[in-house]
Tab-separated table of C-alpha atoms in Angstrom:
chain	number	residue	atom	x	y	z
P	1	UNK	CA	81.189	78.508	78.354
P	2	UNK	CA	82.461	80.186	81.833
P	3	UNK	CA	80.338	82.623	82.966
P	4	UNK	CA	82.625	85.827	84.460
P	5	UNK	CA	80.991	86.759	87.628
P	6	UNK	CA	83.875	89.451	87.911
P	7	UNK	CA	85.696	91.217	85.136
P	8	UNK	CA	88.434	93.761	85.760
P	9	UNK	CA	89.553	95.574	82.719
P	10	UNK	CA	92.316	97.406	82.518
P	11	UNK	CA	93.105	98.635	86.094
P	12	UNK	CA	95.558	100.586	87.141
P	13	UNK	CA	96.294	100.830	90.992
P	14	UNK	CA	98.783	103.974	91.990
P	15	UNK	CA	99.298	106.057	95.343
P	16	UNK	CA	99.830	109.109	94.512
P	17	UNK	CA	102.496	108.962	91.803
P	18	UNK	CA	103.675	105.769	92.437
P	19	UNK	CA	101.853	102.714	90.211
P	20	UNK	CA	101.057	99.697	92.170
P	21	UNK	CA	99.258	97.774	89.475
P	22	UNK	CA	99.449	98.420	86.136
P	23	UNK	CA	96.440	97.828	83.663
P	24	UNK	CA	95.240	94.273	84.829
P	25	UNK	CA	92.761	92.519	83.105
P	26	UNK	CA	91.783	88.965	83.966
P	27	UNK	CA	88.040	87.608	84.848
P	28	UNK	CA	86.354	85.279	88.005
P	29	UNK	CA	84.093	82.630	86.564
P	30	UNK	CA	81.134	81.390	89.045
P	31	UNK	CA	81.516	79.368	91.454
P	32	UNK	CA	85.397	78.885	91.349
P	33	UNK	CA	88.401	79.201	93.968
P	34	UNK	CA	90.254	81.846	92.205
P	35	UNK	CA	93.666	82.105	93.804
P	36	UNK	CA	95.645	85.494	94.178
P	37	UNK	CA	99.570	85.178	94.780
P	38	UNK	CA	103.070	86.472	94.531
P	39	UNK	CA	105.734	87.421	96.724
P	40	UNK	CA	106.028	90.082	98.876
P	41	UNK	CA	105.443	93.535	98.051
P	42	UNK	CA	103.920	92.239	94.523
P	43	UNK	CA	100.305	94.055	94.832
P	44	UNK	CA	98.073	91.531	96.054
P	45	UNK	CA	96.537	93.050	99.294
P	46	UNK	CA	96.581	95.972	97.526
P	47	UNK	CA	94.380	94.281	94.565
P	48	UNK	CA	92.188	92.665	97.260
P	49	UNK	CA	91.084	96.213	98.759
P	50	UNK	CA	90.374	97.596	94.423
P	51	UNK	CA	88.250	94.740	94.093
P	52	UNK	CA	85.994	95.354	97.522
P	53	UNK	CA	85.582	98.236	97.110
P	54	UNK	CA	88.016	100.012	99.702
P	55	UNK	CA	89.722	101.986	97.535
P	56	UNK	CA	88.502	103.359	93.381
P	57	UNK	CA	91.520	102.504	90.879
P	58	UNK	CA	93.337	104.736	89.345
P	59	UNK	CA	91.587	104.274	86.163
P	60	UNK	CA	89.857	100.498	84.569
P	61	UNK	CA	87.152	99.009	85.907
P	62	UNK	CA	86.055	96.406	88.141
P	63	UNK	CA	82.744	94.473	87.216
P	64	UNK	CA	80.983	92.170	89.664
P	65	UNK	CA	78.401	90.789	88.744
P	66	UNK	CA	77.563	93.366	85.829
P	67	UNK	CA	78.187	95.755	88.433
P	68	UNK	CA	81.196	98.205	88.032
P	69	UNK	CA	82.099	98.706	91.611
P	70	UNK	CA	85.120	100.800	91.028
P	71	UNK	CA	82.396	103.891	89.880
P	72	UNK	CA	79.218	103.246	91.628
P	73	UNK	CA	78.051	105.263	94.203
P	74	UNK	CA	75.593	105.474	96.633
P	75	UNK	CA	72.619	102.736	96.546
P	76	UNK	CA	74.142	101.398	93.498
P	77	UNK	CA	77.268	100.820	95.315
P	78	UNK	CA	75.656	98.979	98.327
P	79	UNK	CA	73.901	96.890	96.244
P	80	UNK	CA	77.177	95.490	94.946
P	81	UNK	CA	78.493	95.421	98.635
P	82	UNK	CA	75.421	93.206	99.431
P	83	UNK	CA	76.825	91.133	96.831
P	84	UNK	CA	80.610	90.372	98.407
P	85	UNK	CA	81.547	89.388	101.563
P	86	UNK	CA	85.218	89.257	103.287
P	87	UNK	CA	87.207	88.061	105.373
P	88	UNK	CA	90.290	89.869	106.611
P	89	UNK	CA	94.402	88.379	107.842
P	90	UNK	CA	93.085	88.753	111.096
P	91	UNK	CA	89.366	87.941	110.978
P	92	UNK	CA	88.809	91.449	112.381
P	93	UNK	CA	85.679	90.317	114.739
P	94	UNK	CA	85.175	92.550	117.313
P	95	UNK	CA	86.381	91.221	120.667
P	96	UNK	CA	83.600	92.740	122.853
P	97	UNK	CA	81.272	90.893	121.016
P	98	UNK	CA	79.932	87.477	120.647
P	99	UNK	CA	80.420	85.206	117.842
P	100	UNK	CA	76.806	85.461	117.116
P	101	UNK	CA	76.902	88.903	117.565
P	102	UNK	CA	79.664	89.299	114.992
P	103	UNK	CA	78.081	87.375	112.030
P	104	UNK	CA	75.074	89.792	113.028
P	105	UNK	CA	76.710	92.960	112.351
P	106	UNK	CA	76.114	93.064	108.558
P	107	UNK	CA	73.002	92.159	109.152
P	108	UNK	CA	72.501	94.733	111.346
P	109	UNK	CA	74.049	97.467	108.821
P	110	UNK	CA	71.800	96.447	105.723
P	111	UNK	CA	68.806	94.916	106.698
P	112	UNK	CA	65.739	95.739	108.685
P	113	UNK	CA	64.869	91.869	109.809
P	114	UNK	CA	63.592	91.481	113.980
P	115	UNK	CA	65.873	90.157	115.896
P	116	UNK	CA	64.797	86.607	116.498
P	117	UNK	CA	65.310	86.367	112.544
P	118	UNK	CA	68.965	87.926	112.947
P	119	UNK	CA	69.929	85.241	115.612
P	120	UNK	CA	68.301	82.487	113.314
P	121	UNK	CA	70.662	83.453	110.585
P	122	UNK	CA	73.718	84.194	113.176
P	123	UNK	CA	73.299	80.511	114.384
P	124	UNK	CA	72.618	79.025	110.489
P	125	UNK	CA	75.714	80.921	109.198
P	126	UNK	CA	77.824	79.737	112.094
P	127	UNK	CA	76.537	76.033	112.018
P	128	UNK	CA	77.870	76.120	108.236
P	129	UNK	CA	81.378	76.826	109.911
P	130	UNK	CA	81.029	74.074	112.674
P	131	UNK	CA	80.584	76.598	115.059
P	132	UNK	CA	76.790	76.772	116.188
P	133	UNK	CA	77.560	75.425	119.803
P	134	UNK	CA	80.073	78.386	120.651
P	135	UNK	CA	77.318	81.321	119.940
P	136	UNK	CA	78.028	83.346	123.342
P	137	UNK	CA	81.850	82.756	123.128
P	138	UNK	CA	83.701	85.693	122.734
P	139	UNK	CA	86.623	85.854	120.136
P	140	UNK	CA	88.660	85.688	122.730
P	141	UNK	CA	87.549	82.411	124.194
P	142	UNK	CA	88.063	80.279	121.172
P	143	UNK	CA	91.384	79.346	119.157
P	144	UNK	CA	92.962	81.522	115.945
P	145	UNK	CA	91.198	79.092	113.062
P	146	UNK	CA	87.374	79.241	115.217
P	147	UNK	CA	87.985	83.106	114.713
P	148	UNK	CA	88.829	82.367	110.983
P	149	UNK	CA	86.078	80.076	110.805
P	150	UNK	CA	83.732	82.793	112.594
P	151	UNK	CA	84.309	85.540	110.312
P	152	UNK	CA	83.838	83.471	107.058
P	153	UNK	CA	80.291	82.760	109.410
P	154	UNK	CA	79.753	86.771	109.225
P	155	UNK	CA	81.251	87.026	105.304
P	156	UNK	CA	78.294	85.289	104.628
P	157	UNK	CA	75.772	86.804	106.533
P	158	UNK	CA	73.882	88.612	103.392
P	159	UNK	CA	74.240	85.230	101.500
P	160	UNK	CA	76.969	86.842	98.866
P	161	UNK	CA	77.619	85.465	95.700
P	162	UNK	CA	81.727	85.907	96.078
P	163	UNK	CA	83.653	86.021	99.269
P	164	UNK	CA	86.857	87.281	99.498
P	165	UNK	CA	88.928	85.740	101.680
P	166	UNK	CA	93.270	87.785	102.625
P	167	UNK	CA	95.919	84.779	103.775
P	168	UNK	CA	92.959	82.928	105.360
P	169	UNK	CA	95.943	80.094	106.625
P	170	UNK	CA	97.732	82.808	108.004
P	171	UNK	CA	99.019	82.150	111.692
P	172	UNK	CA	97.666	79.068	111.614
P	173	UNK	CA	99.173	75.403	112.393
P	174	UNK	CA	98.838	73.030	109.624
P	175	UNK	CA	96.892	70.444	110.851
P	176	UNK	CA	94.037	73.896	111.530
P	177	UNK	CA	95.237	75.257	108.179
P	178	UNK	CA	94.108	71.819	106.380
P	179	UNK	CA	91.040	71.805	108.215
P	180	UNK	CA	90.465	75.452	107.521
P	181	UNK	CA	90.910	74.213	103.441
P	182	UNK	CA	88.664	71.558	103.578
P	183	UNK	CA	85.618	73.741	104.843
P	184	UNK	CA	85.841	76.573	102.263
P	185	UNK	CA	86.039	73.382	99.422
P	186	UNK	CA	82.822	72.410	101.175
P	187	UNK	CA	81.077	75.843	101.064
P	188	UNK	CA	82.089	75.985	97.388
P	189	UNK	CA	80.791	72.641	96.671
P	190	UNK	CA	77.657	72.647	98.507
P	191	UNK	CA	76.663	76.490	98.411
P	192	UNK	CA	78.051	77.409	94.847
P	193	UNK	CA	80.032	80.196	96.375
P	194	UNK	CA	82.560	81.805	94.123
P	195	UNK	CA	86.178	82.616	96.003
P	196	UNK	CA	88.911	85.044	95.652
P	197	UNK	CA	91.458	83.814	97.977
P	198	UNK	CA	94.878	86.054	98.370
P	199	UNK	CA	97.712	83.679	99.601
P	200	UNK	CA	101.417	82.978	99.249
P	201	UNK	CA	100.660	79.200	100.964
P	202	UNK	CA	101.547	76.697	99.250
P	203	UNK	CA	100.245	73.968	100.395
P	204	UNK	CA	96.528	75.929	100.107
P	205	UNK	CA	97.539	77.113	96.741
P	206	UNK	CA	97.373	73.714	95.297
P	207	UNK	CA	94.541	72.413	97.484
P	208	UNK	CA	91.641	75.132	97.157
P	209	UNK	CA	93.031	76.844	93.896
P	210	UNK	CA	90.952	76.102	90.357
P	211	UNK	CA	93.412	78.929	89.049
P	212	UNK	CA	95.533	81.155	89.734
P	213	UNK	CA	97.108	84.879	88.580
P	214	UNK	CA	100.495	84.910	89.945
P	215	UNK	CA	101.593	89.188	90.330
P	216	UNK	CA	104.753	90.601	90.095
P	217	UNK	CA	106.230	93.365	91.790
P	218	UNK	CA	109.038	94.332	89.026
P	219	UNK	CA	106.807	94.622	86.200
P	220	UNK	CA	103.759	95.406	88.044
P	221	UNK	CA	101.602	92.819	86.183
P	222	UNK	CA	100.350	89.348	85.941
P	223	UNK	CA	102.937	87.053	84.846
P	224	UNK	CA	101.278	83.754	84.991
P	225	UNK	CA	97.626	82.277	85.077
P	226	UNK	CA	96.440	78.585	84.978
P	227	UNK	CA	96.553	75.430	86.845
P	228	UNK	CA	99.235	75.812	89.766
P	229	UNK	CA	100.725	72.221	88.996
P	230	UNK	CA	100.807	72.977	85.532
P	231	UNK	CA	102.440	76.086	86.075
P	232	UNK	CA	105.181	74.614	88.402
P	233	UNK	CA	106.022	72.038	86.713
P	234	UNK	CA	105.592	73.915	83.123
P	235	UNK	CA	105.501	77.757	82.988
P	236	UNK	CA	108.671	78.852	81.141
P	237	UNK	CA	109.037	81.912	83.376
P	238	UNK	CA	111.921	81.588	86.128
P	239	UNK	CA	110.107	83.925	87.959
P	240	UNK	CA	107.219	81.457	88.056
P	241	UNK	CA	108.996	78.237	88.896
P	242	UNK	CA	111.367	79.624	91.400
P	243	UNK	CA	108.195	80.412	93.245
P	244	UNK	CA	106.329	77.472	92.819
P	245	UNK	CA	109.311	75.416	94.000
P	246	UNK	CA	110.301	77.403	96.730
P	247	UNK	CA	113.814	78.415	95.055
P	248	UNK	CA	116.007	81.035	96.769
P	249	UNK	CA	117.467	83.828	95.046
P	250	UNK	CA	120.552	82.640	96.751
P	251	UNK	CA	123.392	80.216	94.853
P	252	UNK	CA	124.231	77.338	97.853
């Protein structure tokens, strides 16, 4: 049987008055690439930041392993941080720092090792992303998919269970993009780690993805979950095919 790392239950996302997300419930089973798409303006970043912990629902809950992160507070809520990590559209590193320095950060925040141990896991966590010879380089001194491949380095700093990774091909050539695939397959494979990925590239979709929930703006829901090839070349729902198939609204 799959074993449901994360579980959210009826969530509801709103600002303000205005519902985002409307009672969700779907699960995360260890150690798969669970895929998060839709078009534009459908709710996906905006599920990403529920299910990190950024911002509480409006009402459901989100369980990560057992742990209901959309009501716990205090220690109880950094232990479940301890237990994610994520990387953002841009990679977010800090650009006065070093690579190493980066991947140190959480380190820094939650732990209390010396530093010689901090470096040790700076360089270990880097080496995992091909990256253990630039240590010193600054952000700015390496290309767009090192900086990707640097801050899924520092996602995994506290050796997470799930990482969470928003439009991780984004800005990226394809050749890099490929390249950027084939190492998160690799971390899954050889490390166990369980992925959330939010995306609206193909190409990735049907590479990384064990499954998918596809979102949809209009009814503020899921409308589809499976197999991407089985749902592009089966789902019943227009809505679901047109995407998978790259169909315009427009009539030629």
């Amino acid at each position: 049987m799959p074993d449901a790392i994360i579980r959210v239950e009826n969530m509801t996302a709103a600002y303000g008055d205005s519902v985002v997300l409307d009672r969700l419930n779907f699960e995360v089973n260890r150690g798969e690439i669970f895929v998060v798409l839709g078009g534009s303006g459908c709710g996906k970043s905006t599920l990403l930041k529920h299910m990190i912990g950024l911002y509480r629902p409006a009402s459901g809950n989100i369980w990560i392993d057992s742990m209901d992160i959309a009501s716990a507070q205090g220690l109880a809520r950094s232990e479940i941080l301890k237990k994610i990590g994520v990387m953002y559209q841009s990679g977010a590193l800090f650009g006065s720092r070093s690579l190493s320095e980066n991947v140190k950060l959480p380190l820094e925040e939650f732990t209390s090792l010396p530093g010689d141990a901090m470096d040790l896991l700076a360089w270990s966590k880097l080496k995992l992303v091909g990256l253990d010879r630039y240590l010193h380089h600054l952000p700015s001194q390496v290309s767009g998919g090192m900086q990707k491949r640097a801050a899924i380095a520092r996602a995994m700093a506290l050796d997470p269970c799930v990482l969470f990774l928003d439009e991780p091909s984004a800005g990226l050539d394809p050749v890099t993009s490929a390249d950027l695939d084939t190492l998160i397959k690799r971390l899954n494979q050889a490390l166990g780690l369980t992925f959330v990925i939010v995306t609206h590239e193909l190409p990735s979709i049907y590479s990384l993805a064990d499954r998918v929930i596809m979102l949809d703006s209009a009814t503020k829901s899921i409308i589809a979950e499976g197999d991407p090839a089985y749902l592009r070349d089966h789902s019943a729902d227009p809505r679901v095919r047109q995407f998978f198939l790259r169909q315009s609204h427009e009539t030629p």
